[in-house]
CSV table of C-alpha atoms and ligand atoms in Angstrom, one decimal:
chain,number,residue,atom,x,y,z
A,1,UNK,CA,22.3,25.9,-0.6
A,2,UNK,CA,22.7,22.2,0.7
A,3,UNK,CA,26.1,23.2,2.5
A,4,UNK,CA,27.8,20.1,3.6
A,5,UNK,CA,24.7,17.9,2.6
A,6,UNK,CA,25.2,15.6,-1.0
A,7,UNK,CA,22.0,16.1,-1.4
A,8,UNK,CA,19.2,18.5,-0.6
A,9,UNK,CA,16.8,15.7,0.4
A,10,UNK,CA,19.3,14.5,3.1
A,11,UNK,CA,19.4,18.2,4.3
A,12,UNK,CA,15.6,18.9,4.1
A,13,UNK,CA,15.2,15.3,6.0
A,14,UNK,CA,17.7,16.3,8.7
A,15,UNK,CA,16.0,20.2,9.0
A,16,UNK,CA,12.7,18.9,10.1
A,17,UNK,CA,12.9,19.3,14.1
A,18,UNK,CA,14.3,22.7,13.3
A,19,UNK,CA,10.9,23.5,11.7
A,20,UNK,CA,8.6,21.9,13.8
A,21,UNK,CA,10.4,24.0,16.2
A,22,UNK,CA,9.3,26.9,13.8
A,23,UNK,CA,5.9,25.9,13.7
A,24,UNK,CA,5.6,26.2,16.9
A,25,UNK,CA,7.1,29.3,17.7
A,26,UNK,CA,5.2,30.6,14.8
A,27,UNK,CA,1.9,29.8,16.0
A,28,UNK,CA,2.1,30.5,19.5
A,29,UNK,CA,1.8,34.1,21.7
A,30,UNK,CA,3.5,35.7,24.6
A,31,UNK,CA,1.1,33.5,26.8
A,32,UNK,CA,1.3,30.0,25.3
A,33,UNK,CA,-1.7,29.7,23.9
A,34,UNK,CA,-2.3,29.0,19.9
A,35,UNK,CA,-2.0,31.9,17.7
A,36,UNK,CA,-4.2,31.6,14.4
A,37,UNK,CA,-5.6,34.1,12.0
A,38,UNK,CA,-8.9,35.2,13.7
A,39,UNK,CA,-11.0,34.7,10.5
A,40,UNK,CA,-9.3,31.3,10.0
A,41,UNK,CA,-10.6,30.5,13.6
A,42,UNK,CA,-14.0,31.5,12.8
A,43,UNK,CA,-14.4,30.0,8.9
A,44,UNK,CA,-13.5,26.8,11.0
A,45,UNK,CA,-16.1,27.1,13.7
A,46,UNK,CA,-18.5,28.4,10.5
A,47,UNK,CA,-18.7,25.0,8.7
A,48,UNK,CA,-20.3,21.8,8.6
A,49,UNK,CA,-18.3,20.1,6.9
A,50,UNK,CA,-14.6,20.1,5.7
A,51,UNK,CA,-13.3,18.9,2.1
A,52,UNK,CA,-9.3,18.3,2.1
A,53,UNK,CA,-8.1,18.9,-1.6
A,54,UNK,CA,-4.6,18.0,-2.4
A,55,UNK,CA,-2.4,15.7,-4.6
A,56,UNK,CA,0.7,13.2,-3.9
A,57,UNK,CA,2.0,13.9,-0.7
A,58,UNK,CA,-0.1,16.8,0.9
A,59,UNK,CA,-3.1,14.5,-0.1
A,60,UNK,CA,-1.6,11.8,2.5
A,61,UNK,CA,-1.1,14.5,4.7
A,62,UNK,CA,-4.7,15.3,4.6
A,63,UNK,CA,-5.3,11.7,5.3
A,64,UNK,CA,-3.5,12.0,8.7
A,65,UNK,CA,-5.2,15.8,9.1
A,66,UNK,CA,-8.8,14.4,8.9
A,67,UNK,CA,-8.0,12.5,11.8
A,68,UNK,CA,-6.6,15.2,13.9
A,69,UNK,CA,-9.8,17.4,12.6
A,70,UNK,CA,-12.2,14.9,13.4
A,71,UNK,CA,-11.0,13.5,16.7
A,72,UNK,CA,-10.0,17.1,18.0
A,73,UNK,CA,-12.7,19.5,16.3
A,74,UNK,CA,-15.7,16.7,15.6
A,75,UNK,CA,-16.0,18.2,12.4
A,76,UNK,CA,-16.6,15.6,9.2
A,77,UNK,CA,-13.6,15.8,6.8
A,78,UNK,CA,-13.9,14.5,3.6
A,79,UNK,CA,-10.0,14.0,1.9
A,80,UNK,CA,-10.0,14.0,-2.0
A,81,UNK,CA,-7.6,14.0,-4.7
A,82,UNK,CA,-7.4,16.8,-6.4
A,83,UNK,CA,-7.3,15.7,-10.0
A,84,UNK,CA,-10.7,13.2,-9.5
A,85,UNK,CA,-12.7,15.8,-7.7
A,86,UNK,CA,-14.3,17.4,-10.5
A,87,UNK,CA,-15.3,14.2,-12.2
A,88,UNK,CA,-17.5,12.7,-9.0
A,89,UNK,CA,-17.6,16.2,-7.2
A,90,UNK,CA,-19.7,14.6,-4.2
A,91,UNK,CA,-22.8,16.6,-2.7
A,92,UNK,CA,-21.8,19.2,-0.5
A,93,UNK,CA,-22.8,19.7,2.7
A,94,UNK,CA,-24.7,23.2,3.6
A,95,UNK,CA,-22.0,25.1,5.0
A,96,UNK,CA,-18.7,23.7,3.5
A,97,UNK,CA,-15.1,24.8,3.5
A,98,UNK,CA,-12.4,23.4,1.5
A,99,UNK,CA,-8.9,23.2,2.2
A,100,UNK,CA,-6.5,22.8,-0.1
A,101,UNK,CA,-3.0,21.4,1.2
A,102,UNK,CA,0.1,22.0,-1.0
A,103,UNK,CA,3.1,22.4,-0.7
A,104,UNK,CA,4.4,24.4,-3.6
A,105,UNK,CA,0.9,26.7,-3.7
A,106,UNK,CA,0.8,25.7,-7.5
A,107,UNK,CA,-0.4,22.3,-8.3
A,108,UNK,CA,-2.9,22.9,-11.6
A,109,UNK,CA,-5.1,20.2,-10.3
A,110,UNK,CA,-5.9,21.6,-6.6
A,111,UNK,CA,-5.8,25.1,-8.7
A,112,UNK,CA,-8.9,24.1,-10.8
A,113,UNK,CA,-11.0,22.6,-7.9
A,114,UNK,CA,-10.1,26.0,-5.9
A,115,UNK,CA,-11.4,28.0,-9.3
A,116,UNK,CA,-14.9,26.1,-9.4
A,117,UNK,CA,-15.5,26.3,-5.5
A,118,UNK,CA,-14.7,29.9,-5.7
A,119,UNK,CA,-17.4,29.6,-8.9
A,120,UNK,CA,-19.9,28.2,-6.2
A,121,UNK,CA,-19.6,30.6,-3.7
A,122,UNK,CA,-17.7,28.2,-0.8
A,123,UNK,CA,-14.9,29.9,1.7
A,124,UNK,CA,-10.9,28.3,0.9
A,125,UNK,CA,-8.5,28.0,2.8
A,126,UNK,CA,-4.9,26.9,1.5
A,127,UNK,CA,-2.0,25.4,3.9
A,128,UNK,CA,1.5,26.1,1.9
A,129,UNK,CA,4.7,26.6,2.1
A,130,UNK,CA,4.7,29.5,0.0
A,131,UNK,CA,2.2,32.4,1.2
A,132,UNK,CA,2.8,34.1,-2.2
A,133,UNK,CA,1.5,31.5,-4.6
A,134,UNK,CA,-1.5,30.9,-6.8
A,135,UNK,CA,-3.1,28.6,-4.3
A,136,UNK,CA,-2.5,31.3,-1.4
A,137,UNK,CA,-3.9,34.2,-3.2
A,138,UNK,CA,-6.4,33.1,-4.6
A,139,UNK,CA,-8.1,31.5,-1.6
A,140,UNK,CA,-9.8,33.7,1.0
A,141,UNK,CA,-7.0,32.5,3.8
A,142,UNK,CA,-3.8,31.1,4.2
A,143,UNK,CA,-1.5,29.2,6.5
A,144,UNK,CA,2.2,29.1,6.5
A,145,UNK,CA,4.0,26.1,6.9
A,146,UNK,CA,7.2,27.5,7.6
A,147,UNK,CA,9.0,24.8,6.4
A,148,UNK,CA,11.8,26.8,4.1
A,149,UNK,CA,11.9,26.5,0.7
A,150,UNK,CA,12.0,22.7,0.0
A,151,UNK,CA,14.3,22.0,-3.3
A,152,UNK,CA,14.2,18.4,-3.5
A,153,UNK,CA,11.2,16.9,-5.9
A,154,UNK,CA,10.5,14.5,-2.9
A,155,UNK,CA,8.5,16.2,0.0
A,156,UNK,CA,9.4,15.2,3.1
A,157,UNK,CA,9.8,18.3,5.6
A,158,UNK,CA,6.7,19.9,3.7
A,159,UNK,CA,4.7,16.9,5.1
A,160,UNK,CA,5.5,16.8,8.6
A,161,UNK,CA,5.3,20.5,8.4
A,162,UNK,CA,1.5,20.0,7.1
A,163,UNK,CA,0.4,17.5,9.8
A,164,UNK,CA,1.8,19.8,12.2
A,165,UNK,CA,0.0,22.7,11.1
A,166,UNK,CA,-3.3,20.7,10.7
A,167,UNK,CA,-2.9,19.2,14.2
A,168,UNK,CA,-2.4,22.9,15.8
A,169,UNK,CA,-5.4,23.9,13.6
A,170,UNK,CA,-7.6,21.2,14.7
A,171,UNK,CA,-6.8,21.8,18.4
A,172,UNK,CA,-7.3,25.4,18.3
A,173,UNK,CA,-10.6,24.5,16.6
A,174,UNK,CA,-11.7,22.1,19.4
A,175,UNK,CA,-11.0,25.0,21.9
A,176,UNK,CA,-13.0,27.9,19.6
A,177,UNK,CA,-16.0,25.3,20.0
A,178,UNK,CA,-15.5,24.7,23.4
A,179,UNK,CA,-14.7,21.1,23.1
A,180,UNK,CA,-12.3,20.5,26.7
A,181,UNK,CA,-9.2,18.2,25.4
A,182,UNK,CA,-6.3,17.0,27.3
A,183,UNK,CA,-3.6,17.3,24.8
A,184,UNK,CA,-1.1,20.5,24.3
A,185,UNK,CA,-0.4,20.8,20.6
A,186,UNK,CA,2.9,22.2,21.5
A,187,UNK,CA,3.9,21.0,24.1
A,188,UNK,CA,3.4,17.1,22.2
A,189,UNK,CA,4.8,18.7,19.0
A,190,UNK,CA,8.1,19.4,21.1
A,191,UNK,CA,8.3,16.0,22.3
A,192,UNK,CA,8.0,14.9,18.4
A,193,UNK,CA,11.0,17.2,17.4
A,194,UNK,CA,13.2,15.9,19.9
A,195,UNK,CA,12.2,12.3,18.9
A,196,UNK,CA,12.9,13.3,15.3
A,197,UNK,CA,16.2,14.7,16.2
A,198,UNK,CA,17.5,11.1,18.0
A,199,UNK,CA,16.3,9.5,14.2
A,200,UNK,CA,18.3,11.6,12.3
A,201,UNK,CA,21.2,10.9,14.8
A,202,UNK,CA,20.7,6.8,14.1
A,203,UNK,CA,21.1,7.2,10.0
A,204,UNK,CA,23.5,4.0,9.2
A,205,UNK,CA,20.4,2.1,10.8
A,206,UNK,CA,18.5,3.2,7.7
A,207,UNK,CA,21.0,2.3,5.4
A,208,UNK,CA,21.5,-0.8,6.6
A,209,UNK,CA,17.6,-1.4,6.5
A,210,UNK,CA,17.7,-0.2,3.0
A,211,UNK,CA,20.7,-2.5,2.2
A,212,UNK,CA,19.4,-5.3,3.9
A,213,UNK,CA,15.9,-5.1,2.6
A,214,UNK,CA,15.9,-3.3,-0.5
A,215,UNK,CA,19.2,-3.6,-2.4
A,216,UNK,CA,18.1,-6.2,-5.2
A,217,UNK,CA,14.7,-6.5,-5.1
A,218,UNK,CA,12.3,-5.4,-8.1
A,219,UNK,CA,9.0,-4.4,-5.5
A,220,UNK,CA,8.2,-3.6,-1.9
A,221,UNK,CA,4.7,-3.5,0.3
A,222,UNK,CA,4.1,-1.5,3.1
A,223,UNK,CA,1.9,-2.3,5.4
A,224,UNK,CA,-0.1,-1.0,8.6
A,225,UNK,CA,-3.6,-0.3,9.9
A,226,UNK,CA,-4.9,3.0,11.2
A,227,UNK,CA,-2.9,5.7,10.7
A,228,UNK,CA,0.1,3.7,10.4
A,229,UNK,CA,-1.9,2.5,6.8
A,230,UNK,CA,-1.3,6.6,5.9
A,231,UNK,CA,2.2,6.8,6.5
A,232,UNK,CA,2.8,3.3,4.9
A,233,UNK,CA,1.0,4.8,1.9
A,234,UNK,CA,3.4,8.0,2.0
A,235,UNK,CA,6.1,5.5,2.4
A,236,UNK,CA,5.8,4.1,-0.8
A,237,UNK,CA,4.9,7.0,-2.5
A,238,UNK,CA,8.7,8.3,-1.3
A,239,UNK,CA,10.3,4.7,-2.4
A,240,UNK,CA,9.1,4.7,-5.4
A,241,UNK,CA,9.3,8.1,-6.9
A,242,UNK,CA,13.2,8.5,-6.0
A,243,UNK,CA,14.3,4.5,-6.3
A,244,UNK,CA,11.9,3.5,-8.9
A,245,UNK,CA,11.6,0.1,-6.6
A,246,UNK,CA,7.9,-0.6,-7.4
A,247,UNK,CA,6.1,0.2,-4.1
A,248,UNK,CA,2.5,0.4,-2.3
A,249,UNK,CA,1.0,0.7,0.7
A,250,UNK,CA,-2.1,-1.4,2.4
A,251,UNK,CA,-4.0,-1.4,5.0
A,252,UNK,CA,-2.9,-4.7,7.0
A,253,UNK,CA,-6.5,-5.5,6.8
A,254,UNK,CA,-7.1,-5.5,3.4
A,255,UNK,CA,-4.1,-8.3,2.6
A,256,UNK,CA,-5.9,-11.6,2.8
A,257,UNK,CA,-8.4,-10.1,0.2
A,258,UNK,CA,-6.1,-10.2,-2.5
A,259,UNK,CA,-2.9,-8.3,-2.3
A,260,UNK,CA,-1.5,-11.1,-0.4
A,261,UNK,CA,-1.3,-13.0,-3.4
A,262,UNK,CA,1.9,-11.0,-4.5
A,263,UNK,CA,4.2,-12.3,-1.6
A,264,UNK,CA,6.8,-14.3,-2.7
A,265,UNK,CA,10.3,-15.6,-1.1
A,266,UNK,CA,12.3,-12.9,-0.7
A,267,UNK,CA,9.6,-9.9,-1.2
A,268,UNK,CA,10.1,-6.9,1.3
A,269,UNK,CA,7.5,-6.1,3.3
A,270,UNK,CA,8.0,-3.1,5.6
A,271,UNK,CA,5.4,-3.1,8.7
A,272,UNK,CA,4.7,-0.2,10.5
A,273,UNK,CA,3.3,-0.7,14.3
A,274,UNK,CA,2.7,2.6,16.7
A,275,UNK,CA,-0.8,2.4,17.1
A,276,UNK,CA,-2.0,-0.1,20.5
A,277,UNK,CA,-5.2,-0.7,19.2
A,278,UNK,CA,-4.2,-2.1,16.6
A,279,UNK,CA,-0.4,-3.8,17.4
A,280,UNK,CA,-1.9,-7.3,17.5
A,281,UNK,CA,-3.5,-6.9,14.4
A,282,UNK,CA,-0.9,-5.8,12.5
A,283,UNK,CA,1.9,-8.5,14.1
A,284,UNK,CA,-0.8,-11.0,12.4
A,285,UNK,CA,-0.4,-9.9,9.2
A,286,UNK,CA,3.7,-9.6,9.6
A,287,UNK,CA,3.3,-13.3,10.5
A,288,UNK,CA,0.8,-14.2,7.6
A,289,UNK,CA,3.6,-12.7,5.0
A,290,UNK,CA,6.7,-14.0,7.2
A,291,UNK,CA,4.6,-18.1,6.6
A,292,UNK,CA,4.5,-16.9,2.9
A,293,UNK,CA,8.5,-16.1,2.3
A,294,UNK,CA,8.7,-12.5,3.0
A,295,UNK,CA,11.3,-10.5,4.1
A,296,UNK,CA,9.8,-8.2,6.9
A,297,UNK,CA,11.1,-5.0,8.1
A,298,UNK,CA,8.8,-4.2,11.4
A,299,UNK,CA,9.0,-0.9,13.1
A,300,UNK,CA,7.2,-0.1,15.7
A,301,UNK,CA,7.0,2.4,18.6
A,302,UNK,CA,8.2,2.2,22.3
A,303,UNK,CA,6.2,0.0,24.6
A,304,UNK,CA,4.7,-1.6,21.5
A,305,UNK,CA,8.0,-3.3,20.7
A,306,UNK,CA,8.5,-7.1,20.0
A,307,UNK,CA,11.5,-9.2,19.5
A,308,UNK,CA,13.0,-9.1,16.0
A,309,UNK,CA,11.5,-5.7,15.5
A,310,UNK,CA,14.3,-3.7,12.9
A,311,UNK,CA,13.7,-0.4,14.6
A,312,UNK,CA,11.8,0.9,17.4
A,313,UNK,CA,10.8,4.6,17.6
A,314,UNK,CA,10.9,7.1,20.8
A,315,UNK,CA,7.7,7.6,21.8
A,316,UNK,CA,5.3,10.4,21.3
A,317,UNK,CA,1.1,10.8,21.5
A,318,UNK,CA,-0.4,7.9,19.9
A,319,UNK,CA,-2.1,10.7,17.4
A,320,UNK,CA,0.9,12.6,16.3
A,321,UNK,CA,3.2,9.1,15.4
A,322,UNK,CA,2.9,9.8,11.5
A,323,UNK,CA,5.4,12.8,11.8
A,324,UNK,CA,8.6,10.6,13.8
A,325,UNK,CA,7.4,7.0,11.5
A,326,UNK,CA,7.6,8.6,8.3
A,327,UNK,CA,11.4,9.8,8.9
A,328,UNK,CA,12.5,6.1,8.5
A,329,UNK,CA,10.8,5.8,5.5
A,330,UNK,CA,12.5,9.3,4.3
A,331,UNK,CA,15.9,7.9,4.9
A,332,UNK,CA,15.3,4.4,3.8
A,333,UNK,CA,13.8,5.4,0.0
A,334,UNK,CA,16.9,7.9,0.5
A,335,UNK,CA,19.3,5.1,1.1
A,336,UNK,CA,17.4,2.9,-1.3
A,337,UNK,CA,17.7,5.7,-4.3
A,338,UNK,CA,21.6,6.2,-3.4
A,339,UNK,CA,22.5,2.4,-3.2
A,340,UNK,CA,20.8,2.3,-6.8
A,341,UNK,CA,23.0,5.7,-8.0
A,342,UNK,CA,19.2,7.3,-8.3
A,343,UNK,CA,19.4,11.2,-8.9
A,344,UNK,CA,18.0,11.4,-5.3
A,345,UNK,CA,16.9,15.2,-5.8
A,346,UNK,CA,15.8,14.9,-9.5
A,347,UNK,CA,14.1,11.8,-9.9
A,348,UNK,CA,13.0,11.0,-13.5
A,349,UNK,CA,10.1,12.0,-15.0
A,350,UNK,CA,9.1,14.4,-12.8
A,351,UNK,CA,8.9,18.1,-11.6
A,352,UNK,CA,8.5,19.7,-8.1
A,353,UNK,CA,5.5,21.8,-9.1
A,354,UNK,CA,2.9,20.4,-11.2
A,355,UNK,CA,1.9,23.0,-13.1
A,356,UNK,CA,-0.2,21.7,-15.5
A,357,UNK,CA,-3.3,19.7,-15.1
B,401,M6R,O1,3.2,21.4,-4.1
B,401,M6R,P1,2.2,20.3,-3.8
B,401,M6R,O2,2.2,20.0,-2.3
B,401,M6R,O3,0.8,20.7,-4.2
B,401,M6R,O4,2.6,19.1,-4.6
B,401,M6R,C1,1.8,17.9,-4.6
B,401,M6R,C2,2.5,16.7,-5.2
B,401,M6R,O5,2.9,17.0,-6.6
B,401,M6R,C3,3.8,16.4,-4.4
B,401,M6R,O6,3.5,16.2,-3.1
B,401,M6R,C4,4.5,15.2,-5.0
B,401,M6R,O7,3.7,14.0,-4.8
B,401,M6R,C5,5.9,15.0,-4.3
B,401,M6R,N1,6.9,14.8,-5.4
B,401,M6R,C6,5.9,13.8,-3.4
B,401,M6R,O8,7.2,13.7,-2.8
């Protein structure tokens, strides 16, 4: 029920400390440390190489979990979409294990890869929200997300819920390998619930953003590099499937070979910046579009801040900033959708499992 909420999505946007909280409790024990499925552990430590499958959403988290896997575990992860994987399936590595990401547990296209890896003999593992579903029983383990059943067709606390999870599973991989890191998945997931929480306490900033930046206009670009690119990419993916504002996201990198050719006065460009390595970088590109007419909406994370920035977030490890930035791109496709009289939960066209292939 969406009690007080107008719309689920507002209430499944606001519910997401509460289930990183979850997460955590979930997959910790009496003494602190991380509390996984033993065979999970051990297909993990098994493998030489990992394959992500997973479509809209849960693919982009996969993007951000192939970095946690990767810089944690030091295990290759490749990340594919679930509906192209068959036609250039790409040579697998001796010992593989695939992972399929979804939130629902019954997207047909992740369904069929699962179905001809199964064919070929190769472990699964499936991260859901739904332990009971196609996607969970059919592959040899499971993860929980936790997350409560999520009614709104856009994802939003399925996603943080999934980088979460893969950033508890990457760590607890590192340490079942031996691998000595400095980072407590929990106690940095805590920190990112409570920075959460003071978002979802600032909502008329997002609606003025989305006012101010997105009231009129027919398109809008996201931008960032790293794993700011990710959540720019998941940005758009929100914007456009519940304001039908024609969105994408780009690696700031990539804009001076071509996509900067779609700036014009007045075009919305909203700039993501949590990542050090990469803040000076990424200003260059807001003042490339800024010379060329646009309208930029930077965001960017404490201690990385800059004058005229629209929002600054609280700040949490550099590795974990994809689950605080995407909550102002949440609310502002949420704002965007409602200042548009959008059906915010039941955007056109489409369904909240896709069930067919
Ligand atoms: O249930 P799944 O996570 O497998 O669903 C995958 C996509 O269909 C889903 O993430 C879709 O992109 C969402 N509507 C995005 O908000």
């Amino acid at each position: 029920e969406k009690g007080t909420y107008p719309h689920f999505m507002l209430k499944e946007i606001d519910e997401q400390p509460l289930v990183l909280r979850r997460i955590i409790q979930e997959y910790q024990n009496e003494d602190n440390e991380i509390k996984l499925d033993p065979d999970v552990r051990q297909a993990m430590k098994d493998c030489d190489r990992i394959y992500i499958i997973a479509a809209g959403t849960s693919y982009h988290a996969g993007l951000i979990g192939k970095q946690f896997i990767e810089k944690f575990a030091k295990i290759p992860v490749e990340v594919h979409v679930a509906s192209e994987f068959s036609y250039n399936m790409p040579l697998l590595s001796e010992k593989p294990l695939f992972v399929y990401i979804s939130q629902s547990g019954e997207t047909a296209d992740s369904r069929a890869v699962l179905v001809q890896t199964k064919q070929l003999g190769h472990p699964a593992l499936t991260i859901t929200n739904v332990p009971g579903s196609t996607l969970s029983r059919e592959a040899d383990y499971t993860l929980h997300l936790h997350a409560g059943p999520e009614i709104a067709v856009a994802s939003t606390k399925a996603y943080t819920a999934q980088m979460a999870v893969l950033a508890i599973l990457a760590v607890d991989t590192a340490k079942a390998k031996g691998i000595e890191l400095d980072f407590d998945p929990m106690q940095e997931l805590a920190i990112v619930a409570n920075a959460m929480e003071a978002l979802a306490d600032q909502k008329e900033v997002f609606e003025d953003l989305a006012r101010d930046f997105l009231a009129t206009t027919r398109n809008c670009f996201f931008i960032g590099r790293s794993i700011d690119y990710y959540v720019g990419v998941e940005g758009a993916l929100k914007l456009k499937e519940i304001s039908y504002i024609q969105a994408e996201g780009f690696a700031g990198g990539e804009l001076k070979h071509g996509t900067i050719a779609l700036i014009e006065e007045g075009t919305p460009i909203i700039a993501l910046a949590t990542q050090e390595g990469v803040n000076d970088s990424i200003r260059g590109n807001v003042q490339e579009v800024i010379a060329r007419g646009a309208n930029a909406c930077v965001i960017s994370m404490k201690g990385l801040e800059k004058d005229g920035d629209s929002f600054v977030l609280p700040k949490v490890h550099e590795l974990l900033t994809p689950i605080v930035s995407v909550l102002p791109f949440q609310l502002i496709s949420y704002y965007a959708a409602l200042h548009r009289d959008c059906d915010v939960d039941k955007p056109r066209n489409l369904a909240k499992s896709v069930t067919v292939e």
